[in-house]
Structures are given as structure tokens and as C-alpha cells.
Tab-separated table of C-alpha atoms and ligand atoms in Angstrom:
chain	number	residue	atom	x	y	z
A	1	UNK	CA	-38.451	24.208	196.463
A	2	UNK	CA	-36.228	24.206	193.283
A	3	UNK	CA	-32.934	24.669	195.098
A	4	UNK	CA	-31.971	21.010	195.197
A	5	UNK	CA	-32.670	20.691	191.410
A	6	UNK	CA	-30.540	23.698	190.721
A	7	UNK	CA	-27.602	22.437	192.807
A	8	UNK	CA	-27.702	18.913	191.161
A	9	UNK	CA	-27.830	20.603	187.638
A	10	UNK	CA	-24.853	22.846	188.563
A	11	UNK	CA	-22.815	20.015	189.642
A	12	UNK	CA	-23.465	18.195	186.443
A	13	UNK	CA	-22.081	21.173	184.392
A	14	UNK	CA	-18.852	21.773	186.570
A	15	UNK	CA	-16.557	21.301	183.626
A	16	UNK	CA	-18.310	24.048	181.571
A	17	UNK	CA	-17.685	26.379	184.434
A	18	UNK	CA	-13.944	26.128	183.900
A	19	UNK	CA	-12.889	26.581	187.512
A	20	UNK	CA	-15.154	29.622	188.083
A	21	UNK	CA	-17.156	27.646	190.529
A	22	UNK	CA	-16.227	24.593	192.610
A	23	UNK	CA	-18.891	21.888	193.202
A	24	UNK	CA	-16.965	19.355	195.215
A	25	UNK	CA	-17.940	20.770	198.576
A	26	UNK	CA	-20.876	22.571	200.144
A	27	UNK	CA	-22.785	24.943	197.841
A	28	UNK	CA	-25.135	27.607	199.163
A	29	UNK	CA	-28.133	28.212	196.757
A	30	UNK	CA	-30.566	31.090	197.550
A	31	UNK	CA	-33.453	32.385	195.435
A	32	UNK	CA	-33.146	36.088	195.094
A	33	UNK	CA	-35.347	37.041	192.290
A	34	UNK	CA	-37.706	40.031	192.626
A	35	UNK	CA	-38.990	40.159	189.091
A	36	UNK	CA	-42.503	39.501	187.787
A	37	UNK	CA	-41.858	36.322	185.831
A	38	UNK	CA	-38.968	34.099	186.867
A	39	UNK	CA	-36.959	32.531	189.576
A	40	UNK	CA	-33.266	33.724	190.153
A	41	UNK	CA	-30.859	31.728	192.152
A	42	UNK	CA	-27.539	32.973	193.504
A	43	UNK	CA	-25.068	30.124	194.258
A	44	UNK	CA	-21.843	30.443	196.263
A	45	UNK	CA	-19.214	27.760	196.516
A	46	UNK	CA	-17.096	27.017	199.536
A	47	UNK	CA	-14.450	29.617	198.428
A	48	UNK	CA	-17.195	32.348	198.101
A	49	UNK	CA	-17.181	32.254	194.197
A	50	UNK	CA	-20.632	33.009	192.889
A	51	UNK	CA	-22.744	32.129	189.781
A	52	UNK	CA	-26.294	32.948	188.943
A	53	UNK	CA	-28.948	30.425	187.633
A	54	UNK	CA	-32.177	31.802	186.216
A	55	UNK	CA	-35.164	29.478	185.783
A	56	UNK	CA	-38.274	30.345	183.827
A	57	UNK	CA	-41.584	28.958	185.219
A	58	UNK	CA	-44.383	27.802	182.893
A	59	UNK	CA	-46.478	30.741	184.183
A	60	UNK	CA	-46.230	34.266	185.222
A	61	UNK	CA	-44.724	34.313	188.747
A	62	UNK	CA	-46.476	37.525	189.990
A	63	UNK	CA	-49.891	36.053	188.973
A	64	UNK	CA	-49.536	32.247	189.403
A	65	UNK	CA	-50.503	29.193	187.378
A	66	UNK	CA	-53.880	31.056	186.163
A	67	UNK	CA	-51.525	32.827	183.736
A	68	UNK	CA	-49.620	30.202	181.755
A	69	UNK	CA	-46.502	31.435	179.860
A	70	UNK	CA	-44.206	29.411	177.682
A	71	UNK	CA	-41.113	28.556	179.679
A	72	UNK	CA	-39.063	28.455	176.544
A	73	UNK	CA	-38.697	32.208	176.936
A	74	UNK	CA	-35.418	31.283	178.717
A	75	UNK	CA	-34.101	30.222	175.230
A	76	UNK	CA	-34.751	33.722	173.906
A	77	UNK	CA	-32.863	35.194	176.809
A	78	UNK	CA	-29.913	32.906	176.287
A	79	UNK	CA	-29.493	33.602	172.598
A	80	UNK	CA	-30.087	37.326	172.934
A	81	UNK	CA	-27.460	37.527	175.795
A	82	UNK	CA	-25.078	35.658	173.493
A	83	UNK	CA	-25.586	38.023	170.632
A	84	UNK	CA	-25.359	41.170	172.783
A	85	UNK	CA	-22.168	39.823	174.243
A	86	UNK	CA	-20.664	39.568	170.918
A	87	UNK	CA	-21.679	43.091	169.692
A	88	UNK	CA	-21.194	44.837	172.943
A	89	UNK	CA	-18.812	42.794	175.188
A	90	UNK	CA	-19.092	43.376	178.972
A	91	UNK	CA	-22.548	45.116	178.825
A	92	UNK	CA	-24.563	41.952	179.500
A	93	UNK	CA	-23.769	39.058	181.795
A	94	UNK	CA	-21.716	36.101	180.418
A	95	UNK	CA	-23.728	32.975	179.920
A	96	UNK	CA	-21.995	29.756	180.812
A	97	UNK	CA	-24.610	27.136	179.952
A	98	UNK	CA	-28.345	26.608	179.488
A	99	UNK	CA	-30.684	23.631	179.813
A	100	UNK	CA	-33.839	23.687	177.697
A	101	UNK	CA	-35.482	20.861	179.664
A	102	UNK	CA	-34.971	22.451	183.069
A	103	UNK	CA	-35.586	25.806	181.519
A	104	UNK	CA	-32.565	27.403	183.048
A	105	UNK	CA	-29.474	29.426	181.998
A	106	UNK	CA	-26.247	29.730	184.082
A	107	UNK	CA	-24.686	33.183	184.080
A	108	UNK	CA	-22.108	35.303	185.636
A	109	UNK	CA	-23.417	36.614	189.031
A	110	UNK	CA	-23.818	40.367	188.975
A	111	UNK	CA	-22.261	41.012	192.376
A	112	UNK	CA	-21.493	43.187	194.218
A	113	UNK	CA	-24.176	45.559	192.874
A	114	UNK	CA	-27.713	46.724	192.959
A	115	UNK	CA	-30.402	47.263	190.302
A	116	UNK	CA	-30.761	50.781	189.172
A	117	UNK	CA	-34.400	50.606	190.159
A	118	UNK	CA	-33.318	49.787	193.717
A	119	UNK	CA	-30.837	52.742	193.673
A	120	UNK	CA	-33.687	54.974	192.518
A	121	UNK	CA	-35.893	53.880	195.328
A	122	UNK	CA	-33.113	54.334	197.945
A	123	UNK	CA	-32.198	57.845	196.578
A	124	UNK	CA	-28.809	56.634	195.242
A	125	UNK	CA	-27.757	58.436	191.939
A	126	UNK	CA	-26.390	56.527	188.963
A	127	UNK	CA	-23.970	58.749	187.102
A	128	UNK	CA	-23.169	57.519	183.568
A	129	UNK	CA	-26.352	55.441	183.198
A	130	UNK	CA	-27.476	57.500	180.229
A	131	UNK	CA	-24.137	56.968	178.472
A	132	UNK	CA	-24.075	53.247	179.164
A	133	UNK	CA	-27.669	52.615	177.886
A	134	UNK	CA	-27.508	55.191	174.919
A	135	UNK	CA	-24.314	53.450	173.868
A	136	UNK	CA	-25.791	49.999	174.155
A	137	UNK	CA	-28.994	50.881	172.221
A	138	UNK	CA	-26.769	52.673	169.638
A	139	UNK	CA	-24.678	49.626	169.094
A	140	UNK	CA	-27.682	47.463	168.788
A	141	UNK	CA	-29.094	49.762	166.088
A	142	UNK	CA	-25.807	49.752	164.156
A	143	UNK	CA	-24.816	46.066	164.507
A	144	UNK	CA	-27.900	43.874	165.456
A	145	UNK	CA	-29.965	44.288	162.334
A	146	UNK	CA	-31.423	41.032	160.956
A	147	UNK	CA	-28.690	41.023	158.322
A	148	UNK	CA	-26.077	41.426	160.905
A	149	UNK	CA	-27.458	38.523	162.951
A	150	UNK	CA	-27.103	36.335	159.822
A	151	UNK	CA	-23.414	37.330	159.581
A	152	UNK	CA	-23.071	36.316	163.222
A	153	UNK	CA	-24.128	32.778	162.177
A	154	UNK	CA	-27.868	32.761	163.141
A	155	UNK	CA	-30.889	32.327	160.923
A	156	UNK	CA	-32.658	35.464	161.275
A	157	UNK	CA	-35.901	34.115	159.952
A	158	UNK	CA	-36.309	31.720	162.972
A	159	UNK	CA	-39.435	32.351	165.079
A	160	UNK	CA	-36.971	32.765	167.938
A	161	UNK	CA	-36.439	36.267	166.777
A	162	UNK	CA	-40.203	37.117	166.638
A	163	UNK	CA	-40.618	35.927	170.246
A	164	UNK	CA	-44.361	35.570	169.779
A	165	UNK	CA	-45.338	34.597	173.306
A	166	UNK	CA	-43.448	37.487	175.056
A	167	UNK	CA	-44.626	39.954	172.362
A	168	UNK	CA	-48.188	38.949	173.142
A	169	UNK	CA	-47.483	39.961	176.845
A	170	UNK	CA	-46.129	43.292	175.787
A	171	UNK	CA	-49.024	43.910	173.295
A	172	UNK	CA	-51.579	43.276	175.950
A	173	UNK	CA	-49.947	44.984	178.999
A	174	UNK	CA	-48.225	47.890	177.330
A	175	UNK	CA	-50.285	48.795	174.249
A	176	UNK	CA	-53.814	47.700	174.980
A	177	UNK	CA	-55.013	47.199	178.644
A	178	UNK	CA	-53.965	50.643	179.944
A	179	UNK	CA	-56.312	52.192	177.368
A	180	UNK	CA	-59.358	50.088	178.220
A	181	UNK	CA	-61.777	50.653	181.027
A	182	UNK	CA	-63.049	47.692	183.056
A	183	UNK	CA	-59.913	45.597	182.629
A	184	UNK	CA	-59.469	43.566	185.930
A	185	UNK	CA	-55.635	43.813	185.761
A	186	UNK	CA	-55.698	47.664	185.671
A	187	UNK	CA	-55.562	49.273	189.108
A	188	UNK	CA	-55.054	52.786	190.420
A	189	UNK	CA	-56.418	54.876	193.276
A	190	UNK	CA	-59.722	56.666	192.883
A	191	UNK	CA	-57.928	60.044	193.253
A	192	UNK	CA	-56.151	59.363	189.977
A	193	UNK	CA	-59.280	58.675	188.026
A	194	UNK	CA	-59.318	62.160	186.580
A	195	UNK	CA	-55.656	62.046	185.415
A	196	UNK	CA	-56.262	58.668	183.865
A	197	UNK	CA	-59.312	60.064	182.097
A	198	UNK	CA	-57.412	63.002	180.723
A	199	UNK	CA	-54.490	60.689	179.673
A	200	UNK	CA	-56.740	58.326	177.855
A	201	UNK	CA	-58.761	60.994	176.014
A	202	UNK	CA	-55.912	63.259	175.171
A	203	UNK	CA	-55.683	63.293	171.343
A	204	UNK	CA	-51.877	63.545	171.431
A	205	UNK	CA	-51.630	60.481	173.652
A	206	UNK	CA	-54.070	58.544	171.472
A	207	UNK	CA	-52.060	59.461	168.232
A	208	UNK	CA	-48.778	58.521	170.089
A	209	UNK	CA	-50.283	55.173	171.214
A	210	UNK	CA	-51.569	54.290	167.768
A	211	UNK	CA	-48.291	55.176	165.987
A	212	UNK	CA	-46.175	53.472	168.612
A	213	UNK	CA	-48.118	50.330	168.347
A	214	UNK	CA	-47.814	50.192	164.709
A	215	UNK	CA	-44.136	50.791	164.776
A	216	UNK	CA	-43.644	48.142	167.405
A	217	UNK	CA	-45.553	45.593	165.204
A	218	UNK	CA	-44.066	46.573	161.874
A	219	UNK	CA	-40.502	47.735	162.338
A	220	UNK	CA	-37.977	44.906	162.474
A	221	UNK	CA	-35.028	47.099	162.709
A	222	UNK	CA	-32.766	45.195	165.126
A	223	UNK	CA	-32.602	42.670	167.946
A	224	UNK	CA	-33.995	44.920	170.745
A	225	UNK	CA	-33.940	44.129	174.450
A	226	UNK	CA	-37.712	44.437	174.755
A	227	UNK	CA	-38.029	45.472	178.377
A	228	UNK	CA	-35.383	47.929	179.230
A	229	UNK	CA	-36.545	49.500	182.387
A	230	UNK	CA	-34.302	50.294	185.447
A	231	UNK	CA	-35.032	46.966	187.069
A	232	UNK	CA	-33.195	45.313	184.094
A	233	UNK	CA	-29.885	47.167	184.641
A	234	UNK	CA	-27.376	46.416	187.462
A	235	UNK	CA	-25.196	49.135	188.870
A	236	UNK	CA	-22.029	47.304	189.802
A	237	UNK	CA	-20.097	48.529	192.898
A	238	UNK	CA	-17.193	49.168	190.261
A	239	UNK	CA	-19.397	51.799	188.657
A	240	UNK	CA	-20.140	49.746	185.439
A	241	UNK	CA	-23.654	49.084	184.297
A	242	UNK	CA	-24.740	45.648	183.176
A	243	UNK	CA	-27.951	44.985	181.246
A	244	UNK	CA	-29.809	41.827	181.725
A	245	UNK	CA	-33.320	40.170	181.659
A	246	UNK	CA	-33.503	39.931	177.943
A	247	UNK	CA	-36.421	37.454	177.584
A	248	UNK	CA	-38.575	39.951	175.683
A	249	UNK	CA	-35.976	40.320	173.175
A	250	UNK	CA	-37.169	40.403	169.436
A	251	UNK	CA	-36.613	42.066	166.071
A	252	UNK	CA	-38.316	45.420	166.687
A	253	UNK	CA	-37.790	49.231	166.711
A	254	UNK	CA	-34.690	50.315	168.690
A	255	UNK	CA	-36.675	53.354	170.014
A	256	UNK	CA	-38.840	51.047	171.985
A	257	UNK	CA	-35.832	50.327	174.176
A	258	UNK	CA	-34.798	53.948	174.477
A	259	UNK	CA	-38.351	55.199	175.047
A	260	UNK	CA	-38.912	52.579	177.808
A	261	UNK	CA	-35.681	53.561	179.489
A	262	UNK	CA	-36.392	57.339	179.333
A	263	UNK	CA	-39.862	56.792	180.898
A	264	UNK	CA	-38.194	54.888	183.849
A	265	UNK	CA	-35.657	57.690	184.234
A	266	UNK	CA	-38.728	60.050	184.503
A	267	UNK	CA	-40.033	57.901	187.378
A	268	UNK	CA	-36.525	58.278	188.868
A	269	UNK	CA	-36.554	62.102	188.490
A	270	UNK	CA	-40.102	62.166	190.216
A	271	UNK	CA	-38.831	59.988	192.990
A	272	UNK	CA	-35.903	62.382	193.680
A	273	UNK	CA	-38.208	65.233	193.946
A	274	UNK	CA	-40.344	63.257	196.363
A	275	UNK	CA	-37.196	63.044	198.478
A	276	UNK	CA	-36.671	66.780	198.161
A	277	UNK	CA	-33.518	66.180	196.191
A	278	UNK	CA	-33.824	68.745	193.277
A	279	UNK	CA	-30.168	68.192	192.301
A	280	UNK	CA	-30.599	64.448	191.929
A	281	UNK	CA	-33.762	65.152	189.967
A	282	UNK	CA	-31.794	67.379	187.465
A	283	UNK	CA	-29.066	64.667	187.291
A	284	UNK	CA	-31.568	62.080	186.142
A	285	UNK	CA	-32.711	64.562	183.536
A	286	UNK	CA	-29.275	64.998	182.414
A	287	UNK	CA	-28.977	61.218	182.159
A	288	UNK	CA	-31.903	61.209	179.869
A	289	UNK	CA	-30.179	63.846	177.589
A	290	UNK	CA	-27.050	61.836	177.672
A	291	UNK	CA	-28.786	58.706	176.585
A	292	UNK	CA	-29.906	60.341	173.432
A	293	UNK	CA	-26.556	61.938	172.831
A	294	UNK	CA	-24.727	58.680	173.111
A	295	UNK	CA	-27.314	56.809	171.192
A	296	UNK	CA	-26.806	59.257	168.320
A	297	UNK	CA	-23.066	58.919	168.253
A	298	UNK	CA	-23.029	55.048	168.758
A	299	UNK	CA	-25.706	54.222	166.250
A	300	UNK	CA	-24.167	56.542	163.446
A	301	UNK	CA	-27.786	56.734	162.168
A	302	UNK	CA	-27.771	60.454	161.579
A	303	UNK	CA	-24.277	61.336	160.158
A	304	UNK	CA	-24.390	64.706	158.458
A	305	UNK	CA	-23.429	63.250	155.079
A	306	UNK	CA	-26.554	61.190	155.117
A	307	UNK	CA	-29.339	62.444	153.082
A	308	UNK	CA	-32.248	63.914	155.250
A	309	UNK	CA	-30.137	63.200	158.399
A	310	UNK	CA	-32.044	65.894	160.361
A	311	UNK	CA	-35.430	64.785	159.416
A	312	UNK	CA	-34.507	61.159	160.229
A	313	UNK	CA	-33.105	62.179	163.671
A	314	UNK	CA	-36.417	63.906	164.414
A	315	UNK	CA	-38.386	60.811	163.321
A	316	UNK	CA	-36.444	58.719	165.798
A	317	UNK	CA	-36.947	61.267	168.557
A	318	UNK	CA	-40.653	61.317	167.867
A	319	UNK	CA	-40.747	57.582	168.168
A	320	UNK	CA	-38.733	57.727	171.379
A	321	UNK	CA	-41.265	60.179	172.784
A	322	UNK	CA	-44.169	57.995	171.778
A	323	UNK	CA	-42.848	54.805	173.355
A	324	UNK	CA	-42.040	56.857	176.445
A	325	UNK	CA	-45.636	57.987	176.666
A	326	UNK	CA	-46.927	54.430	176.472
A	327	UNK	CA	-44.571	53.223	179.118
A	328	UNK	CA	-45.345	56.028	181.548
A	329	UNK	CA	-49.078	55.292	181.142
A	330	UNK	CA	-48.909	51.543	181.496
A	331	UNK	CA	-46.746	51.688	184.682
A	332	UNK	CA	-49.346	53.852	186.407
A	333	UNK	CA	-52.529	52.284	185.089
A	334	UNK	CA	-51.668	48.650	184.172
A	335	UNK	CA	-50.666	45.530	185.961
A	336	UNK	CA	-46.922	45.912	186.463
A	337	UNK	CA	-46.302	49.001	188.515
A	338	UNK	CA	-42.917	50.510	189.318
A	339	UNK	CA	-41.939	50.584	193.009
A	340	UNK	CA	-41.704	54.261	192.856
A	341	UNK	CA	-45.416	54.038	193.061
A	342	UNK	CA	-45.333	51.870	196.227
A	343	UNK	CA	-47.782	53.277	198.636
A	344	UNK	CA	-49.659	54.067	195.524
A	345	UNK	CA	-52.736	54.830	197.540
A	346	UNK	CA	-50.923	57.479	199.778
A	347	UNK	CA	-50.903	61.036	198.613
A	348	UNK	CA	-47.358	60.610	197.545
A	349	UNK	CA	-48.198	57.626	195.330
A	350	UNK	CA	-51.060	59.524	193.737
A	351	UNK	CA	-48.698	62.474	193.207
A	352	UNK	CA	-46.148	60.271	191.417
A	353	UNK	CA	-48.895	58.866	189.142
A	354	UNK	CA	-50.389	62.217	188.262
A	355	UNK	CA	-46.944	63.750	187.481
A	356	UNK	CA	-46.099	60.687	185.277
A	357	UNK	CA	-49.447	60.950	183.348
A	358	UNK	CA	-48.967	64.742	183.003
A	359	UNK	CA	-45.470	64.212	181.662
A	360	UNK	CA	-46.772	61.564	179.175
A	361	UNK	CA	-49.437	64.202	177.954
A	362	UNK	CA	-46.830	66.981	177.260
A	363	UNK	CA	-44.417	64.587	175.703
A	364	UNK	CA	-47.035	63.167	173.404
A	365	UNK	CA	-47.851	66.742	172.248
A	366	UNK	CA	-44.244	67.640	171.711
A	367	UNK	CA	-43.668	64.449	169.694
A	368	UNK	CA	-45.902	66.017	167.074
A	369	UNK	CA	-43.866	69.194	166.814
A	370	UNK	CA	-41.932	69.776	163.714
A	371	UNK	CA	-38.754	70.647	165.420
A	372	UNK	CA	-38.811	68.256	168.326
A	373	UNK	CA	-35.506	67.830	170.162
A	374	UNK	CA	-34.583	65.967	173.308
A	375	UNK	CA	-34.579	69.255	175.223
A	376	UNK	CA	-38.224	69.731	174.252
A	377	UNK	CA	-39.025	66.572	176.205
A	378	UNK	CA	-36.726	67.605	179.169
A	379	UNK	CA	-38.563	71.071	179.217
A	380	UNK	CA	-41.945	69.178	179.387
A	381	UNK	CA	-40.729	67.158	182.316
A	382	UNK	CA	-39.378	70.298	184.065
A	383	UNK	CA	-42.668	72.065	183.431
A	384	UNK	CA	-44.665	69.274	185.231
A	385	UNK	CA	-42.223	69.057	187.990
A	386	UNK	CA	-42.302	72.872	188.553
A	387	UNK	CA	-38.605	73.089	187.804
A	388	UNK	CA	-38.809	75.769	185.147
A	389	UNK	CA	-39.849	78.366	187.667
A	390	UNK	CA	-38.177	77.782	190.901
A	391	UNK	CA	-36.660	75.087	192.952
A	392	UNK	CA	-39.521	72.784	193.781
A	393	UNK	CA	-40.098	71.561	197.404
A	394	UNK	CA	-42.012	68.352	197.646
A	395	UNK	CA	-45.048	68.743	199.892
A	396	UNK	CA	-46.858	65.420	200.487
B	401	SR1	C1	-46.718	39.761	183.393
B	401	SR1	S1	-45.102	40.371	183.095
B	401	SR1	C2	-45.288	42.050	183.650
B	401	SR1	C3	-44.211	42.928	183.225
B	401	SR1	O1	-43.074	42.496	183.829
B	401	SR1	C4	-41.988	42.616	182.920
B	401	SR1	O2	-40.882	43.197	183.490
B	401	SR1	C5	-42.394	43.359	181.717
B	401	SR1	O3	-42.312	44.701	181.768
B	401	SR1	C6	-43.834	42.872	181.661
B	401	SR1	O4	-44.759	43.718	180.877
B	402	MG	MG1	-37.710	41.435	183.501
């Protein structure tokens, strides 16, 4: 329906594409988006060169026009991609142009590749993903603080960096609704009711949720991605990882990004176990450890000559755990599920959900420990998945 509009627009910006894409002959334009919010078009020219155009709709795609959403979110995406490109070249797609009336941005096409989420579902491992994401979040923490943004030439006081509309969506779907009964957007199979009840009433989970929400609202530490799950990362055939979909970007706590990422790697680990691949499951857990290790080194937040560096490191780990707890819960209980939960109503789907909620409970409790470490969280996951005792065989 929008293909013609997109092709006409791309023809109008040909000079900006600097020969990367030719518009003088036939162009093939195909909508390929599988996300919850937007349309994504992949365009090929007659020589086979490709570009990507993303268009935000004035509503939530997965719901329809009953849930209006400001289409200007595409501007947040454009600006944040430009900033991330400056501080971490090559880790996000290059932006070539944007049109605020059409609500589109034109970017480098991330081909050939597959999202990390689709790799997880297909049982394909993603070696190095922990390093890539830990490095990225660490660089953001070190060089994307509001004062850094000013040095880069942006006015950090602009509402652009608060991203109120998208923050409202996160507040609602991540921090609020999963904890409420009788919310029409929540849904889960009857067999999970007990696990959901335990999760919601667990004092450590409640404490984690309250603290996480507070930190999310108050800590304007750096320009975060805001939705860093495995569907927002492309594994290129070259082996590189590219981070995209930054429309939720805002000044916020960097541990939100790492906590969301770790939660999604827990879903990956559970998925591997479902496929009876214990080695792959352990590899995903190793990627979690790596993401923390590389975050520590890239962020330089806890250098040993800093006062209270150990205490500070544990505070960050605590926060990581708390955000991870919230993300695990919302993906099982709330509106936007992960595909690992497809066939949610099958015994397998129920098992994934109950493992995820149980991991969340143990991680919430570990986050309160004085000497929390990344290994504490890994041990919690192993405990739930039965990997601390013997090699687990998945029995649906
Ligand atoms: C209504 S949007 C639902 C979810 O999709 C996005 O990926 C975010 O995670 C958001 O919470
Ligand atoms: Mg997204």
C-alpha cells in the first residue's frame, strides 16, 4: 500500500544516496518488517544494490489504529542512530536521509544477515554477541552522557532526548501492566497462573520492580537504546553484529539496555534447552558473562583507582539484575511476547514461561545479595534449568 510512495520518495533523494542506489530503472520494493510498531521496506535497484526505508505509522502496528502513537518517533530513531554512529562507528546502520513529513528514514540495508532473535528460534548460535553488546553499552555509558551529547553539537535539554511518547509505552508495558490483574493486554495460558502468582507476589521481585522503575524514571545517565532485545540486533553473514531499532532511545540508565539484553539471552538459553542442545545453552550463558565483562572494560566505570569501585560495580550489577527481572516477566505476562514463547499454550510454551519466571525470581533475590556478581546470576539460571546437577534433557 505504501510501496509507491516509498519508491517516489527514494527517487527524489537519489543525489543523497551518492551512487549507492540507482533509481533510473526498475526498483523492487518489498515490505519486510516483522516488528510490533513500524513498516520496513527493502529496496533493490536493477544492479542488485539495496537500501532500507523505515516508516513509522501513527499507531501501533501490532494493534491497529485503536492504539495511536506519535509517528515522530522516527525522528528519535534518526537522531540516536546518528549519535551512536559517531560514538561507535559501524555498530548501527548508516542513515542516508530522513523525511519528517513522510515519517521515514533511509538507511543502509542490513543484508545479508538475520536477526539474533531469528537465529535463536532456528537454533543458530551467535558467538561474540555478548562482546558486541557489552562493548556498545559500555561505550554509550562512557561517551553518550548528556554532557557528551552537547559536545557533539546537540542540545541535550531538548524533549527529543526525553522521548515522552515511547517512554509512556515502556512504562505501561514493561513496568506496570505485567504486575496488574485484569489488564486486557496481558495474556498467558491457564497452566502458568501459579507461576505468575508466585512471580507477582515474590517480595524480591516486587522490590526489584520498584527500584528498577525508579531508576528508569530518574537516572538520566546516557542516551540509551531503550529496547535492546535480540530482535533489535542483526547478525550479519560476515559475523558482525549491528544494533538497530532505536526509536525508544532516551536519556536513561545504561543498565536498562544490558538488563533487557541479558533477559533475552536467558530466553535464548531456554530455547536451546528446548532443542536439547545443552552446549548451545551454555554458550548463551557464556555470552551473558561476556556482555558484562566487555561492558566493564568499555565503560571504564569501575577502574580500580576509582573510590568505591567495587561497591559501584555491584550497584550496577544489581540494577542489571532488576531490569532483567522486569523484562523476563513482561515478555511472559504482558502484551509483547518473544517468539520463543510461540505455541505458548503448548506444554513447551508453558515450560519456557515458567522457567523464565523462575529465573526472574532467583535473580531478583540475588540482586539483593551484598556480594552479587555476574556468576551469581548465571548460577541462578543454571539452577532453574537443571544445569548445576547434570546435563539436562528437555522432556516436553
Ligand atoms: C506496543 S509496542 C510493544 C513492544 O514492542 C517493542 O519492541 C517494545 O519492546 C515494546 O514494548
Ligand atoms: Mg523494536
